[in-house]
């Protein structure tokens, strides 16, 4: 009894901050005073750490801190996103500190390490502290009095709003809070479970089935009610209860076990029909038996894995609609046009893989239905040489998938010209109504499954799924709020150009309306231990003067699932696969890279073609940070000596572009070329729309020992990263977003921090120098990248998983009422009362007069 551990209260964040202040008073006061001295504003994690680094440049402070916990914090912060296996590279200038810490000291000081944001309003410093992904606490420190108070989410956001509106006495602010609707809904609590929603749901609900056999009855109802275009599937009216189902399954098992395994379904169809079974169980005796065994096992002892396998094989999905309204959605001559890039590639590859998987499953299910997939996008009459003015276009490489284009229209008629993705909001409601009619006519009924893409597509998908009662999946690709820091609190500054008030509102509606959400990486949902995820950033935020989001989306919600895409392996394959290489394209590639003529397609010269190429390809916008890459390269003499830099991006002439952001970046690039005299070491290629040649370009760069770099300030996933790695090209990619998860630093590629460009350039220079000295170093990273791709990032894995998720969520939606009707009514009210008014502030586009 004497040795029994005592129960102790878990200290609040306020207690921990107070303890830290008490234990390290001088250091903390010095640091907080530096923050306050900067005046009113917001400090991000890199700002907080930069100030900490400046503080230790003082010799005495350095000595004190190096012998205490601050030294360990700094070293941890320098390795901002890596575990102990990845300590070979740092983002921040390395300060050699040695310190021996007691565990309690380290725990105390980690409070600062967990801080993701500081609001400075002298003499107050409010901290948004994140002990682990998805979990937040808020405290405020009065630096003059060294007093600490705990804040609620609402209080913290209110304090933050004072940066914009000053102190307000208005007690009645519109607050959005979805938490009450989900309070009793099951969800995991461990951060490591985030993104594994379907596994959690299966465990939870199979556990309920195990404890309460009556809860199995809805399974019979579901299977009995399952039909497609008037054809009964799975069960007929002979089976009305669980005992009758179990009895029929045993009888069917007895009959089927006596047949050869390859016996086609047609030979025993009438026998099974007499027992109560309809088509959908399988195409052969062997496959039908497998399905029946899965169901028998589930009825006798529900198991999450067995349940998922069974539901994933139930025939539920024959017609799929995929929404992607903005940009030039086509199959040729579109990549690199405004708002047209990775998302188009993603969807086309997704559709090809999805159709193959649907055909495979339908055949295995013993059915002869023809699947249909419709990619619904905007029809653009002024199509600029693309097919975007064609209503219906079959997707190449498929038999039953088409692009269906529907125009944007208003009371003034059909809009003819392209408009930015930021300006589409006034058209989407009418677009959704028109799309509903078009897809119903095309499919001769409703789809079984709707997938939204990006903010506009997800909003339209929400409107359609709600109207049609269809399972909805949301894919964000990129949530703009994370790409533009402080774009929520200072939304008024951005709204005229980007209309973020509409976009953030649409994102909230879509992510809460969706039945399930898929992301490419864990980081999209919940970031890392030190960085905030895209969806996590929507858990609470404020648009001052509009509304305050107290609980927007909960990253622990079981609707989140990680399903990573791949690259089209018929186009992107390793450089050493000589039989598949497109050597006939090498002449045109060499002309692109080395032709001295300066024109709209290429500018700049490479005086030494024998040098390896550092290569990047992306849209030319601020977030992709290609101008940052060029400046980083330009300032590093060693890197310039070792490699040439080649960009594939946008236009090189501002007169060719209609995109506001791209025009700014074009001008910046021209200025950098002149300022750093890059001609001779730098080549700028305009966007290349030939995917086959782009794939060979990756391999051509690999042939000469080059590398790929993706330097974005934030990247949701990084499809070009996967493409480059699939071609065997060593890859450097941003630590901010999905690429940090795709790449294992130093094993399958390298992480870079675009906010610390000197270190980024130094790391690349070091790689090329080591590869020059030891070519096996280049090959080791190349092979590591390929191994990573084959393990995690292929379209076959993706499509199989997506179809399984669709089946499982479709079942749970039917059985356990996952519709969350209360939430959807709340969203409907929010849409009508808030979103519609915001849309009215977005000017409608005016077509150019005809020539």
mmCIF file with all atom_site columns, C-alpha atoms in Angstrom, residues 524-608:
data_model
loop_
_atom_site.group_PDB
_atom_site.id
_atom_site.type_symbol
_atom_site.label_atom_id
_atom_site.label_alt_id
_atom_site.label_comp_id
_atom_site.label_asym_id
_atom_site.label_entity_id
_atom_site.label_seq_id
_atom_site.pdbx_PDB_ins_code
_atom_site.Cartn_x
_atom_site.Cartn_y
_atom_site.Cartn_z
_atom_site.occupancy
_atom_site.B_iso_or_equiv
_atom_site.pdbx_formal_charge
_atom_site.auth_seq_id
_atom_site.auth_comp_id
_atom_site.auth_asym_id
_atom_site.auth_atom_id
_atom_site.pdbx_PDB_model_num
ATOM 1  C CA . UNK A 1 524 ? -3.183  17.861 -44.548 1.00 0.00 ? 524 UNK A CA 1
ATOM 2  C CA . UNK A 1 525 ? -5.415  16.995 -41.623 1.00 0.00 ? 525 UNK A CA 1
ATOM 3  C CA . UNK A 1 526 ? -3.329  17.597 -38.516 1.00 0.00 ? 526 UNK A CA 1
ATOM 4  C CA . UNK A 1 527 ? 0.149   18.738 -39.552 1.00 0.00 ? 527 UNK A CA 1
ATOM 5  C CA . UNK A 1 528 ? 3.061   17.420 -37.541 1.00 0.00 ? 528 UNK A CA 1
ATOM 6  C CA . UNK A 1 529 ? 4.009   17.718 -33.907 1.00 0.00 ? 529 UNK A CA 1
ATOM 7  C CA . UNK A 1 530 ? 5.309   21.207 -34.718 1.00 0.00 ? 530 UNK A CA 1
ATOM 8  C CA . UNK A 1 531 ? 3.218   22.437 -37.653 1.00 0.00 ? 531 UNK A CA 1
ATOM 9  C CA . UNK A 1 532 ? -0.534  22.924 -38.003 1.00 0.00 ? 532 UNK A CA 1
ATOM 10 C CA . UNK A 1 533 ? -2.537  20.923 -40.564 1.00 0.00 ? 533 UNK A CA 1
ATOM 11 C CA . UNK A 1 534 ? -4.745  22.415 -43.267 1.00 0.00 ? 534 UNK A CA 1
ATOM 12 C CA . UNK A 1 535 ? -7.965  21.138 -41.749 1.00 0.00 ? 535 UNK A CA 1
ATOM 13 C CA . UNK A 1 536 ? -6.745  21.734 -38.213 1.00 0.00 ? 536 UNK A CA 1
ATOM 14 C CA . UNK A 1 537 ? -6.392  25.433 -39.019 1.00 0.00 ? 537 UNK A CA 1
ATOM 15 C CA . UNK A 1 538 ? -10.180 25.459 -39.535 1.00 0.00 ? 538 UNK A CA 1
ATOM 16 C CA . UNK A 1 539 ? -10.907 24.148 -36.049 1.00 0.00 ? 539 UNK A CA 1
ATOM 17 C CA . UNK A 1 540 ? -11.090 27.723 -34.757 1.00 0.00 ? 540 UNK A CA 1
ATOM 18 C CA . UNK A 1 541 ? -10.517 31.073 -36.439 1.00 0.00 ? 541 UNK A CA 1
ATOM 19 C CA . UNK A 1 542 ? -12.143 34.437 -36.859 1.00 0.00 ? 542 UNK A CA 1
ATOM 20 C CA . UNK A 1 543 ? -13.200 36.731 -39.665 1.00 0.00 ? 543 UNK A CA 1
ATOM 21 C CA . UNK A 1 544 ? -13.602 39.957 -37.661 1.00 0.00 ? 544 UNK A CA 1
ATOM 22 C CA . UNK A 1 545 ? -16.867 41.685 -38.381 1.00 0.00 ? 545 UNK A CA 1
ATOM 23 C CA . UNK A 1 546 ? -18.378 38.572 -39.994 1.00 0.00 ? 546 UNK A CA 1
ATOM 24 C CA . UNK A 1 547 ? -18.256 35.621 -37.643 1.00 0.00 ? 547 UNK A CA 1
ATOM 25 C CA . UNK A 1 548 ? -16.094 33.718 -35.206 1.00 0.00 ? 548 UNK A CA 1
ATOM 26 C CA . UNK A 1 549 ? -15.523 29.978 -35.582 1.00 0.00 ? 549 UNK A CA 1
ATOM 27 C CA . UNK A 1 550 ? -15.257 28.446 -32.128 1.00 0.00 ? 550 UNK A CA 1
ATOM 28 C CA . UNK A 1 551 ? -15.433 24.817 -33.280 1.00 0.00 ? 551 UNK A CA 1
ATOM 29 C CA . UNK A 1 552 ? -15.303 24.514 -37.065 1.00 0.00 ? 552 UNK A CA 1
ATOM 30 C CA . UNK A 1 553 ? -14.021 21.041 -37.871 1.00 0.00 ? 553 UNK A CA 1
ATOM 31 C CA . UNK A 1 554 ? -12.640 18.440 -35.480 1.00 0.00 ? 554 UNK A CA 1
ATOM 32 C CA . UNK A 1 555 ? -9.629  16.596 -36.901 1.00 0.00 ? 555 UNK A CA 1
ATOM 33 C CA . UNK A 1 556 ? -10.489 13.623 -34.670 1.00 0.00 ? 556 UNK A CA 1
ATOM 34 C CA . UNK A 1 557 ? -13.750 13.180 -36.590 1.00 0.00 ? 557 UNK A CA 1
ATOM 35 C CA . UNK A 1 558 ? -13.863 9.657  -38.091 1.00 0.00 ? 558 UNK A CA 1
ATOM 36 C CA . UNK A 1 559 ? -14.840 11.102 -41.457 1.00 0.00 ? 559 UNK A CA 1
ATOM 37 C CA . UNK A 1 560 ? -11.115 11.768 -42.154 1.00 0.00 ? 560 UNK A CA 1
ATOM 38 C CA . UNK A 1 561 ? -9.188  9.157  -44.129 1.00 0.00 ? 561 UNK A CA 1
ATOM 39 C CA . UNK A 1 562 ? -5.744  9.228  -45.730 1.00 0.00 ? 562 UNK A CA 1
ATOM 40 C CA . UNK A 1 563 ? -5.709  7.889  -49.294 1.00 0.00 ? 563 UNK A CA 1
ATOM 41 C CA . UNK A 1 564 ? -2.551  8.886  -51.146 1.00 0.00 ? 564 UNK A CA 1
ATOM 42 C CA . UNK A 1 565 ? -2.502  9.181  -54.960 1.00 0.00 ? 565 UNK A CA 1
ATOM 43 C CA . UNK A 1 566 ? 0.286   8.149  -57.274 1.00 0.00 ? 566 UNK A CA 1
ATOM 44 C CA . UNK A 1 567 ? 1.660   9.082  -60.671 1.00 0.00 ? 567 UNK A CA 1
ATOM 45 C CA . UNK A 1 568 ? 0.542   7.644  -63.994 1.00 0.00 ? 568 UNK A CA 1
ATOM 46 C CA . UNK A 1 569 ? 3.153   4.915  -64.378 1.00 0.00 ? 569 UNK A CA 1
ATOM 47 C CA . UNK A 1 570 ? 2.632   4.695  -68.116 1.00 0.00 ? 570 UNK A CA 1
ATOM 48 C CA . UNK A 1 571 ? 4.094   8.228  -68.288 1.00 0.00 ? 571 UNK A CA 1
ATOM 49 C CA . UNK A 1 572 ? 6.247   8.441  -65.165 1.00 0.00 ? 572 UNK A CA 1
ATOM 50 C CA . UNK A 1 573 ? 8.639   5.494  -64.834 1.00 0.00 ? 573 UNK A CA 1
ATOM 51 C CA . UNK A 1 574 ? 12.309  5.124  -63.854 1.00 0.00 ? 574 UNK A CA 1
ATOM 52 C CA . UNK A 1 575 ? 15.069  6.571  -66.007 1.00 0.00 ? 575 UNK A CA 1
ATOM 53 C CA . UNK A 1 576 ? 16.803  3.172  -66.185 1.00 0.00 ? 576 UNK A CA 1
ATOM 54 C CA . UNK A 1 577 ? 13.787  1.474  -67.824 1.00 0.00 ? 577 UNK A CA 1
ATOM 55 C CA . UNK A 1 578 ? 15.437  1.711  -71.245 1.00 0.00 ? 578 UNK A CA 1
ATOM 56 C CA . UNK A 1 579 ? 12.806  -0.248 -73.202 1.00 0.00 ? 579 UNK A CA 1
ATOM 57 C CA . UNK A 1 580 ? 10.082  2.269  -72.312 1.00 0.00 ? 580 UNK A CA 1
ATOM 58 C CA . UNK A 1 581 ? 12.179  5.404  -72.751 1.00 0.00 ? 581 UNK A CA 1
ATOM 59 C CA . UNK A 1 582 ? 10.889  7.945  -75.282 1.00 0.00 ? 582 UNK A CA 1
ATOM 60 C CA . UNK A 1 583 ? 14.252  8.662  -76.882 1.00 0.00 ? 583 UNK A CA 1
ATOM 61 C CA . UNK A 1 584 ? 12.523  10.098 -79.954 1.00 0.00 ? 584 UNK A CA 1
ATOM 62 C CA . UNK A 1 585 ? 11.647  13.109 -77.789 1.00 0.00 ? 585 UNK A CA 1
ATOM 63 C CA . UNK A 1 586 ? 15.230  13.838 -76.779 1.00 0.00 ? 586 UNK A CA 1
ATOM 64 C CA . UNK A 1 587 ? 15.784  16.144 -79.735 1.00 0.00 ? 587 UNK A CA 1
ATOM 65 C CA . UNK A 1 588 ? 12.867  18.384 -78.776 1.00 0.00 ? 588 UNK A CA 1
ATOM 66 C CA . UNK A 1 589 ? 13.899  18.252 -75.097 1.00 0.00 ? 589 UNK A CA 1
ATOM 67 C CA . UNK A 1 590 ? 17.452  19.331 -75.952 1.00 0.00 ? 590 UNK A CA 1
ATOM 68 C CA . UNK A 1 591 ? 16.063  22.155 -78.041 1.00 0.00 ? 591 UNK A CA 1
ATOM 69 C CA . UNK A 1 592 ? 13.933  23.270 -75.097 1.00 0.00 ? 592 UNK A CA 1
ATOM 70 C CA . UNK A 1 593 ? 16.937  23.239 -72.803 1.00 0.00 ? 593 UNK A CA 1
ATOM 71 C CA . UNK A 1 594 ? 19.802  24.418 -74.968 1.00 0.00 ? 594 UNK A CA 1
ATOM 72 C CA . UNK A 1 595 ? 18.508  26.230 -78.101 1.00 0.00 ? 595 UNK A CA 1
ATOM 73 C CA . UNK A 1 596 ? 20.081  29.733 -77.942 1.00 0.00 ? 596 UNK A CA 1
ATOM 74 C CA . UNK A 1 597 ? 17.006  31.357 -79.499 1.00 0.00 ? 597 UNK A CA 1
ATOM 75 C CA . UNK A 1 598 ? 15.050  33.492 -77.034 1.00 0.00 ? 598 UNK A CA 1
ATOM 76 C CA . UNK A 1 599 ? 11.289  33.268 -77.563 1.00 0.00 ? 599 UNK A CA 1
ATOM 77 C CA . UNK A 1 600 ? 7.924   32.787 -75.866 1.00 0.00 ? 600 UNK A CA 1
ATOM 78 C CA . UNK A 1 601 ? 8.746   29.167 -75.052 1.00 0.00 ? 601 UNK A CA 1
ATOM 79 C CA . UNK A 1 602 ? 12.203  29.543 -73.554 1.00 0.00 ? 602 UNK A CA 1
ATOM 80 C CA . UNK A 1 603 ? 14.542  32.280 -72.388 1.00 0.00 ? 603 UNK A CA 1
ATOM 81 C CA . UNK A 1 604 ? 17.957  32.204 -70.761 1.00 0.00 ? 604 UNK A CA 1
ATOM 82 C CA . UNK A 1 605 ? 21.072  30.246 -71.744 1.00 0.00 ? 605 UNK A CA 1
ATOM 83 C CA . UNK A 1 606 ? 22.967  27.286 -70.260 1.00 0.00 ? 606 UNK A CA 1
ATOM 84 C CA . UNK A 1 607 ? 26.615  27.886 -71.209 1.00 0.00 ? 607 UNK A CA 1
ATOM 85 C CA . UNK A 1 608 ? 27.798  24.550 -69.791 1.00 0.00 ? 608 UNK A CA 1
#
